[in-house]
Coordinates of C-alpha atoms in Angstrom, one line a residue:
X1 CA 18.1 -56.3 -147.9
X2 CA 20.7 -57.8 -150.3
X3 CA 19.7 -55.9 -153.4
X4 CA 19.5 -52.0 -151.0
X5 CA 23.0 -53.4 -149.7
X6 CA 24.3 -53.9 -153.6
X7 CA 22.8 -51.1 -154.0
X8 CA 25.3 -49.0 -151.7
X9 CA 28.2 -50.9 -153.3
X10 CA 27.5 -50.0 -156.6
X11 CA 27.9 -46.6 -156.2
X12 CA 31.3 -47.0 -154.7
X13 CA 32.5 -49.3 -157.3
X14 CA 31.0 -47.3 -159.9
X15 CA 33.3 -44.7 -158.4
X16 CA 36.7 -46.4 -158.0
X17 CA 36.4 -49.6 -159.1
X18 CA 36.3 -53.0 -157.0
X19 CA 40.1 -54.4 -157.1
X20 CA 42.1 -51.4 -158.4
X21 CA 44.4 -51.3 -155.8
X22 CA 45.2 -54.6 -156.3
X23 CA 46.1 -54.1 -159.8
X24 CA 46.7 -50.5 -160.6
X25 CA 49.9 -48.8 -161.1
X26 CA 49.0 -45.5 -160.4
X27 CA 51.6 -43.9 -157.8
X28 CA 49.2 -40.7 -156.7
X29 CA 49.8 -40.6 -153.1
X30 CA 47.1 -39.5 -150.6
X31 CA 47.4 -38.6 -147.2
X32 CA 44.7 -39.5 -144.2
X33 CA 44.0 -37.9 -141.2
X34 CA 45.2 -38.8 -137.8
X35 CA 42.0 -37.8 -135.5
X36 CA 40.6 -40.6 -133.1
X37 CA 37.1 -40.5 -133.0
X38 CA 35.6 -43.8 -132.0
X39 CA 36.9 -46.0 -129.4
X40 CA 35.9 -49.8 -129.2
X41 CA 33.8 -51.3 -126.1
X42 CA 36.1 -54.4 -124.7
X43 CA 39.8 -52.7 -123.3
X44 CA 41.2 -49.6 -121.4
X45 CA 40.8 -46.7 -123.1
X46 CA 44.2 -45.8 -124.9
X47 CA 46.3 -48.9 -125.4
X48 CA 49.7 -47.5 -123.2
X49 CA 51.6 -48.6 -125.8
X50 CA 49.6 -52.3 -125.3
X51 CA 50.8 -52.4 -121.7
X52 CA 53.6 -54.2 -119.9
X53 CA 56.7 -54.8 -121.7
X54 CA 56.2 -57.9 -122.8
X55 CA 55.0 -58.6 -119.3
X56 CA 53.6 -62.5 -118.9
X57 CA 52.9 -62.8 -122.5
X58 CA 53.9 -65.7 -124.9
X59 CA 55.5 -63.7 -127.1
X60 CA 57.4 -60.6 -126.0
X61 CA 58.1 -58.1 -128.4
X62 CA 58.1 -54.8 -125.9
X63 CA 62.0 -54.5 -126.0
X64 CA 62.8 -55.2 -129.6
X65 CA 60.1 -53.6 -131.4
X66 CA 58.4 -50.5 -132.3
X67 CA 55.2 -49.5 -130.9
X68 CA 53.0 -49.4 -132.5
X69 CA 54.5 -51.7 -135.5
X70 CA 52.5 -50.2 -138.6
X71 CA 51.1 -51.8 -141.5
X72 CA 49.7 -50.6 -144.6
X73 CA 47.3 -53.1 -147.0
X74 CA 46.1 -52.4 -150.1
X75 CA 42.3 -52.8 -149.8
X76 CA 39.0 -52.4 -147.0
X77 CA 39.1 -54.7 -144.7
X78 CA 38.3 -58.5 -145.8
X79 CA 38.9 -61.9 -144.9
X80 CA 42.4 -62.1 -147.3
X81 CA 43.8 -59.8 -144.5
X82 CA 42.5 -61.9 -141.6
X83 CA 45.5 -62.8 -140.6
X84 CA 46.2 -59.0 -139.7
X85 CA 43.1 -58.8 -137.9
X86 CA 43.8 -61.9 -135.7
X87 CA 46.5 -59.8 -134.4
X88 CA 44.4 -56.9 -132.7
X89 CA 43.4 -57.5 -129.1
X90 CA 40.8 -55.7 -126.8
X91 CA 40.5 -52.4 -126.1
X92 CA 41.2 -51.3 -130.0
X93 CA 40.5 -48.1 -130.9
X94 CA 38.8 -46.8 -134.4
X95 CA 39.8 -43.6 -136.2
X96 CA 37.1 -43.4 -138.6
X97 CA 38.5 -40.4 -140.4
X98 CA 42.2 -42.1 -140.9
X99 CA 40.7 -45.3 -141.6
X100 CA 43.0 -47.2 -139.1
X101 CA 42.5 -49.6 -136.2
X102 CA 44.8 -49.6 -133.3
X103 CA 45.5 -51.8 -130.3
X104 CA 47.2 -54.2 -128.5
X105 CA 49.0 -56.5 -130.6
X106 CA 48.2 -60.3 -129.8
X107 CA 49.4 -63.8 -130.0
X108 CA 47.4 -66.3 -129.4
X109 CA 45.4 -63.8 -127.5
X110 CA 48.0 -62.6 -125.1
X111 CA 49.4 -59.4 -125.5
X112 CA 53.0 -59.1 -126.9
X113 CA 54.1 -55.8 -125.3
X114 CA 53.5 -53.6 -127.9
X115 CA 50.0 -52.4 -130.5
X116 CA 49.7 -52.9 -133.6
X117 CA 48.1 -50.3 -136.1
X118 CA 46.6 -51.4 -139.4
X119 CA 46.1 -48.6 -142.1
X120 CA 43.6 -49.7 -145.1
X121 CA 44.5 -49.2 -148.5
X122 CA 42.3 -48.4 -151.8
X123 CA 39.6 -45.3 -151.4
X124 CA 41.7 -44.6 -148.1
X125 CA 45.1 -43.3 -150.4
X126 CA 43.7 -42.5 -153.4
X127 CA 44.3 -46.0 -155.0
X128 CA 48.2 -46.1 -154.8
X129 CA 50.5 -48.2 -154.7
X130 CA 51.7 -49.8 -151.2
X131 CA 54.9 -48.9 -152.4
X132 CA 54.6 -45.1 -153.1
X133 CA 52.5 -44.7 -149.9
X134 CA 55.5 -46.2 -147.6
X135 CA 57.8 -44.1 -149.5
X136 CA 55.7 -41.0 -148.8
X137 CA 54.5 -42.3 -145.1
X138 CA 58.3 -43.0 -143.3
X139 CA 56.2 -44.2 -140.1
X140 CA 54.9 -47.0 -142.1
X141 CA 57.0 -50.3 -141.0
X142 CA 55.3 -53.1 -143.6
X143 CA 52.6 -53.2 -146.2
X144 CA 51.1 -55.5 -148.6
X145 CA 53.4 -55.4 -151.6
X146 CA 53.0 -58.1 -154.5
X147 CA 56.3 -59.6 -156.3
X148 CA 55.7 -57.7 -159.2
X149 CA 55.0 -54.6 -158.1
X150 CA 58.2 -54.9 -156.0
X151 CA 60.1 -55.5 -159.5
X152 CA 58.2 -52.5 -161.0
X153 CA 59.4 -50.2 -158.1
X154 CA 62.5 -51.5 -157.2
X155 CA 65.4 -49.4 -159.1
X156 CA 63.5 -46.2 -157.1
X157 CA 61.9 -47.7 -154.0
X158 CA 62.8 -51.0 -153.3
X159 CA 61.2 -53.2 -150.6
X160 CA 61.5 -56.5 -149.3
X161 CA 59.1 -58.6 -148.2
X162 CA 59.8 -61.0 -144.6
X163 CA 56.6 -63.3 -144.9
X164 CA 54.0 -64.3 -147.2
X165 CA 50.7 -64.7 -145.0
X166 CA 48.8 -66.0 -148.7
X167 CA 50.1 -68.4 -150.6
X168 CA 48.8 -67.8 -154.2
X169 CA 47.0 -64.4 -155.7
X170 CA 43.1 -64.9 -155.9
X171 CA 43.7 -63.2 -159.2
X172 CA 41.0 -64.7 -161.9
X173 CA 39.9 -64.4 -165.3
X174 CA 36.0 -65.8 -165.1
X175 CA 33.7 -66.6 -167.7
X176 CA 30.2 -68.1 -168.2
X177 CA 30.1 -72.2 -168.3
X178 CA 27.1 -71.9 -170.3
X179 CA 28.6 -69.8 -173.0
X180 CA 31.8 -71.4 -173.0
X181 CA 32.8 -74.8 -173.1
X182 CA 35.9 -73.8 -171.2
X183 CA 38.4 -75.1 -168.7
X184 CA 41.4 -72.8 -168.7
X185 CA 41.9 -69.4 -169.9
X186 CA 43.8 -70.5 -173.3
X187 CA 40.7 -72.4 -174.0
X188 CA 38.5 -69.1 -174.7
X189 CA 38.0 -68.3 -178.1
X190 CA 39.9 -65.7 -179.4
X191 CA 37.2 -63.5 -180.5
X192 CA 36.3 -63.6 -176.8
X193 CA 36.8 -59.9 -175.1
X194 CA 38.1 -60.0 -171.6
X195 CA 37.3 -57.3 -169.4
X196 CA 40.0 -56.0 -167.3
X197 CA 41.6 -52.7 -165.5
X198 CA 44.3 -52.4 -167.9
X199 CA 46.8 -51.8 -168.4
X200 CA 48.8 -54.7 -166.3
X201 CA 51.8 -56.9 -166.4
X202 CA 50.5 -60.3 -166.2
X203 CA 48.0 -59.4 -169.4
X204 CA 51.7 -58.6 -171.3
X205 CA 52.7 -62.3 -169.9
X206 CA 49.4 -63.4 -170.7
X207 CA 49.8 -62.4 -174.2
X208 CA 53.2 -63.0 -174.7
X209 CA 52.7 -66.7 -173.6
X210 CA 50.3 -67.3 -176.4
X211 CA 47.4 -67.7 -173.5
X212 CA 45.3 -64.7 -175.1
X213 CA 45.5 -62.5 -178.0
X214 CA 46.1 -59.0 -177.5
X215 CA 42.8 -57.8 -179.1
X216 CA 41.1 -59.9 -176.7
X217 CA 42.2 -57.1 -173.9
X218 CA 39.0 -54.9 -173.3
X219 CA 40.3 -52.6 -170.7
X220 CA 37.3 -51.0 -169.4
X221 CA 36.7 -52.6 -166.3
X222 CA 35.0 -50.4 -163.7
X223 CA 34.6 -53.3 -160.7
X224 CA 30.8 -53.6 -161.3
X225 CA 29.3 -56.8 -162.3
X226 CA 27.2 -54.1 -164.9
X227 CA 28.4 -55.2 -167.5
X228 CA 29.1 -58.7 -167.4
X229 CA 25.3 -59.2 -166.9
X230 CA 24.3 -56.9 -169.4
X231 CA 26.0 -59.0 -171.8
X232 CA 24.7 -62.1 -170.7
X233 CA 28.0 -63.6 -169.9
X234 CA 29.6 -63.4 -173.3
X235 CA 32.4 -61.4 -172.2
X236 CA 35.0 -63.0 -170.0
X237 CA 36.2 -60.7 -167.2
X238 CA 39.0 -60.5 -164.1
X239 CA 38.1 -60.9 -160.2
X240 CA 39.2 -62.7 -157.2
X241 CA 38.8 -65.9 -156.4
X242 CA 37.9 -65.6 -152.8
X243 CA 35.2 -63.3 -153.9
X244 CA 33.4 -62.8 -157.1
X245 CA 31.6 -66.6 -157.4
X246 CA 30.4 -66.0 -154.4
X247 CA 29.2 -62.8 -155.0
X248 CA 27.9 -63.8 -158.5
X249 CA 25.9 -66.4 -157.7
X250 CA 24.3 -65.4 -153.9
X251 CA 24.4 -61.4 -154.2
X252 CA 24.5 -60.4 -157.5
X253 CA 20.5 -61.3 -158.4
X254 CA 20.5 -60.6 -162.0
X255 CA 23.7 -63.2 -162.6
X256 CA 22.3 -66.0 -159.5
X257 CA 24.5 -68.6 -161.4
X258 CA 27.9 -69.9 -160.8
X259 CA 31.0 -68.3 -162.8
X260 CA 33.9 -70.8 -164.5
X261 CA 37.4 -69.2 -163.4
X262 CA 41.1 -69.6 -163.7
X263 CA 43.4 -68.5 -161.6
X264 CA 46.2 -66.0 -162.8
X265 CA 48.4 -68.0 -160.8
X266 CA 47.6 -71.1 -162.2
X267 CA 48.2 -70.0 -166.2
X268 CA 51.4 -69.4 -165.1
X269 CA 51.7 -66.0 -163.5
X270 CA 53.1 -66.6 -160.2
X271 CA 53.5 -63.7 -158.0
X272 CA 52.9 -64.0 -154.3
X273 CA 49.9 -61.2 -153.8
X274 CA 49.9 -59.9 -150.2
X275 CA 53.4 -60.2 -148.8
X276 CA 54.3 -58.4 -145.6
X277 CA 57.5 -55.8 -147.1
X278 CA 59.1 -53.1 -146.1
X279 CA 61.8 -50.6 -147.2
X280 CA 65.1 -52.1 -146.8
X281 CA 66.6 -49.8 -144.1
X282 CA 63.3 -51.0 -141.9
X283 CA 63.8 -54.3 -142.3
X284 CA 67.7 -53.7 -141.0
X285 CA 66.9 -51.7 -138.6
X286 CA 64.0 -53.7 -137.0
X287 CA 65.5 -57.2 -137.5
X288 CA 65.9 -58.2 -133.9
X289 CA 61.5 -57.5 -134.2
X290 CA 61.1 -59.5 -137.4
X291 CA 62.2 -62.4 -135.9
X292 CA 59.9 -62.9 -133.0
X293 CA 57.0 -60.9 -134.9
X294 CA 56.9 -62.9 -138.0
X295 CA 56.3 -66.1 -136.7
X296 CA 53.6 -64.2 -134.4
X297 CA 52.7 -63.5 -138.0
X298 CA 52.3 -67.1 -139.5
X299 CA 51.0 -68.5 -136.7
X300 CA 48.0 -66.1 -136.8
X301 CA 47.2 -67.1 -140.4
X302 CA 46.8 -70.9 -138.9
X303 CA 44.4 -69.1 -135.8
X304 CA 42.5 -67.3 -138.2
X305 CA 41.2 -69.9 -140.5
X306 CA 41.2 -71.9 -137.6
X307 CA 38.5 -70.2 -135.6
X308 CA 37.7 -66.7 -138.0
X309 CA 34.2 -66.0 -135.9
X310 CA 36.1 -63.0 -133.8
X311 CA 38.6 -61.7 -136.2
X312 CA 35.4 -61.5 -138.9
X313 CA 33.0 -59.6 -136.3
X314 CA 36.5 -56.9 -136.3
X315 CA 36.8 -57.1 -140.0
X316 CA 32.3 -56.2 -140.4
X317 CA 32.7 -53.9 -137.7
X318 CA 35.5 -52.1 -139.7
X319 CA 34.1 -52.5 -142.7
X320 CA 31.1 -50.2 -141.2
X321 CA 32.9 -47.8 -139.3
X322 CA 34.7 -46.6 -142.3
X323 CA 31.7 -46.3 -144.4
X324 CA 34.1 -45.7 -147.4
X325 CA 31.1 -47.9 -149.4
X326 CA 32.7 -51.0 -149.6
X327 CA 30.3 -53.4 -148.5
X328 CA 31.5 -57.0 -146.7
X329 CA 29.4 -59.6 -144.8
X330 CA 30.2 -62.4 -142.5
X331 CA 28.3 -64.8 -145.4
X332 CA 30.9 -63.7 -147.7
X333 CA 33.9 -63.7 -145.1
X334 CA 33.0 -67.1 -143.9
X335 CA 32.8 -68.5 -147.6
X336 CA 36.3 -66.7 -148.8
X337 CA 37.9 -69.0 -146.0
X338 CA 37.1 -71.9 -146.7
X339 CA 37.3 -71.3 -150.8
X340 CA 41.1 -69.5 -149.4
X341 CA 41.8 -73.2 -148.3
X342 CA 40.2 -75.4 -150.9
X343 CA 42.0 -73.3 -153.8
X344 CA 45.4 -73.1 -151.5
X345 CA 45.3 -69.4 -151.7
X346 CA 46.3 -69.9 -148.0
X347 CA 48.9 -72.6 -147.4
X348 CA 52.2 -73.6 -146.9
X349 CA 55.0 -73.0 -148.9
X350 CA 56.9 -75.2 -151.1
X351 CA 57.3 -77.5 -147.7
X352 CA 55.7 -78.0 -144.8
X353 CA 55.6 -74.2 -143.2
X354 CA 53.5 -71.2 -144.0
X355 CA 54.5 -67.6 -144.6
X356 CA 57.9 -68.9 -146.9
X357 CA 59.0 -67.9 -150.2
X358 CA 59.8 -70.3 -152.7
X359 CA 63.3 -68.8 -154.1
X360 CA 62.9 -70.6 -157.4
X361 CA 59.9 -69.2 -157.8
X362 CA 60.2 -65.7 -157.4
X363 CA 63.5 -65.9 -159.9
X364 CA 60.4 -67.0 -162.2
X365 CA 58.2 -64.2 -161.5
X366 CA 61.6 -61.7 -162.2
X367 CA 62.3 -63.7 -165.7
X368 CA 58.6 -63.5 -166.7
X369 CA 58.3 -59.3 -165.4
X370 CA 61.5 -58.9 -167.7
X371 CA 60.3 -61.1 -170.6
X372 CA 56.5 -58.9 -170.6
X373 CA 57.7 -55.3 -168.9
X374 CA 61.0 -55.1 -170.4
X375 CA 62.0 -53.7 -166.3
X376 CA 64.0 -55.8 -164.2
X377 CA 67.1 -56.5 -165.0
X378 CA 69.6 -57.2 -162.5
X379 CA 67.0 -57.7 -159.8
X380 CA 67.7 -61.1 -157.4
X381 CA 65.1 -63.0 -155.0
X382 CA 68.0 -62.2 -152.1
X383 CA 66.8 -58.0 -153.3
X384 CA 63.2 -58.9 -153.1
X385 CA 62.4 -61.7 -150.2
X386 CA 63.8 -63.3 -147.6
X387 CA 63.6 -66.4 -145.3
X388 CA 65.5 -65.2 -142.7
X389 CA 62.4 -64.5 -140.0
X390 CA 60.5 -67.8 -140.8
X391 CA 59.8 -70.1 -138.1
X392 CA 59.8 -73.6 -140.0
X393 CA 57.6 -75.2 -137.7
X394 CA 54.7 -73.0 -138.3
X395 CA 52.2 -74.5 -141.0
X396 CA 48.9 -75.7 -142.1

């Protein structure tokens, strides 16, 4: 079953490869069609713009926000965007062609007064940016857009991100404990090739911090474990944290071992992932919105790895309506959870709440784009994040 299952996402990633929306800059835009053609059991038909105005609910958004509020992320669906998820209530409908889910959005599983739609990213646009596809898609209201692709775009299309559902990028370099006696990144030898979709930023910082060498850059990468097993694990290569050890060691049959990693965040590279952005004149327009919705948002990261079993049944059941090839199992979703927590990929910020940006740190992130891109001058935290939406009390 596993190995007919690989089987299926090996010829996708063979395809497009497993994380390149995560780290590509390509800026191709692709459209996706708006046709509804399944509709999920459990709700009315439709959605009414997710019924009352607010009505009874805990949270009423019907009078200050749009409907539906539409978000954009940069992947399939996956246990990193549960927090997204936790957000759709019953009666959701699936357009299989679009790739998008659409329903009632939900807090703490009351309805809020208006849906929520949720576009996926990756195969679905052609592998571009968040940024280019808001840009091209004006109906979008927020997408996933990570602190240095904000820098990269900013002069042209800026965005600015309102809340920060993960904490730290699952962004890795692995290797093979066996082969190398290695705890960190700097530690691998120098002759050792790391295997990467290239080129990227953080491999310039990576460099230019005297972490790697440059010819150590093998930029190659097609998302498939192929070649990392083929060599016997004397390459090193990237991944995610929340995913490839466990796929290495209990899906991957040919590897069936664990994997050593460091985070990219942890050698020093510290951008924030998967923050929720938008283009500036949304995030004006709509403030009255962001400041009920995000803490609807934060909160729904602390439900979600709370009590994940309903959220992740959405997520598989997306995963398989969309048939794009990208193939996710509650195993795995359960596992990225609890590795999320242990590895603080999801948790609060530099205090005691969840979703906040740590102001010192993003002026970091701009002096280390500008030190290894050579782009980003004159860009501020106050252009690239803000604070303003967060509900304090909310955290883990």
């Amino acid at each position: 079953m596993r190995r007919s299952r690989w089987s299926k996402l090996l010829a996708l990633l063979m395809a497009f490869g497993l994380i390149a929306a995560a780290c590509g800059d390509d800026d191709d835009a692709a459209d996706g069609d708006d046709t509804t053609e399944e509709t999920a059991a459990g709700g009315d038909e439709g959605g009414d713009d997710g019924g009352d105005e607010g009505g009874d609910a805990a949270v009423a958004l019907g009078d200050i926000c749009p409907s539906p509020i539409i978000i954009q992320t940069d992947w399939n669906p996956q246990a990193e965007h549960g927090a997204l998820y936790q957000m759709v209530g019953e009666g959701y409908e699936i357009d299989t062609d679009a790739k998008v889910v659409t329903g009632p959005l939900v807090a703490g599983g009351a309805e809020t007064g208006v849906d929520i739609e949720i576009r996926i990213g990756g195969p679905a646009i052609g592998f571009q940016q968040v940024t280019a596809q808001m840009y091209q898609d004006q109906s979008i209201h927020l997408g996933y857009v990570s602190t240095d692709e904000a820098i990269q775009n900013f002069e042209d299309n800026p965005t600015k991100a309102i809340v920060a559902p993960l904490e730290i990028n699952p962004q890795i370099i692995m290797w093979d404990p066996e082969t190398f006696d290695a705890e960190t990144i700097a530690d691998l030898p120098d002759d050792t090739l790391i295997n990467v979709f290239g080129p990227a930023v953080y491999l310039d910082y990576l460099v230019g911090n005297d972490i790697i060498v440059e010819s150590q850059i093998d930029g190659s990468y097609d998302g498939t474990p192929a070649r990392f097993i083929t060599e016997g694990g004397s390459i090193a290569q990237q991944g995610f944290a929340s995913a490839e050890p466990y796929l290495y060691e209990n899906v991957f049959e040919d590897w069936g071992k664990p994997v050593s990693f460091q985070l990219i965040h942890d050698a020093g590279w510290e951008v924030y992932a998967a923050p929720l952005a938008g283009r500036p004149d949304v995030i004006d327009e709509n403030a009255a919105c962001w400041e009920a919705f995000v803490p609807v948002v934060q909160q729904s990261v602390v439900d979600y790895v709370a009590d994940p079993t309903t959220t992740n049944e959405l997520i598989i059941e997306l995963v398989e309506a969309y048939d794009t090839g990208w193939v996710y199992e509650t195993d795995l979703a359960n596992w990225s959870i609890e590795q999320q927590l242990d590895l603080g990929l999801v948790g609060n910020g530099p205090d005691a709440t969840l979703g906040n940006f740590d102001i010192d740190r993003i002026q970091k992130v701009i002096d280390d784009y500008i030190a290894a891109a050579g782009v980003g001058e004159g860009v501020t935290p106050d252009d690239l994040v803000t604070n303003e939406y967060i509900d304090e009390s909310i955290g883990l």
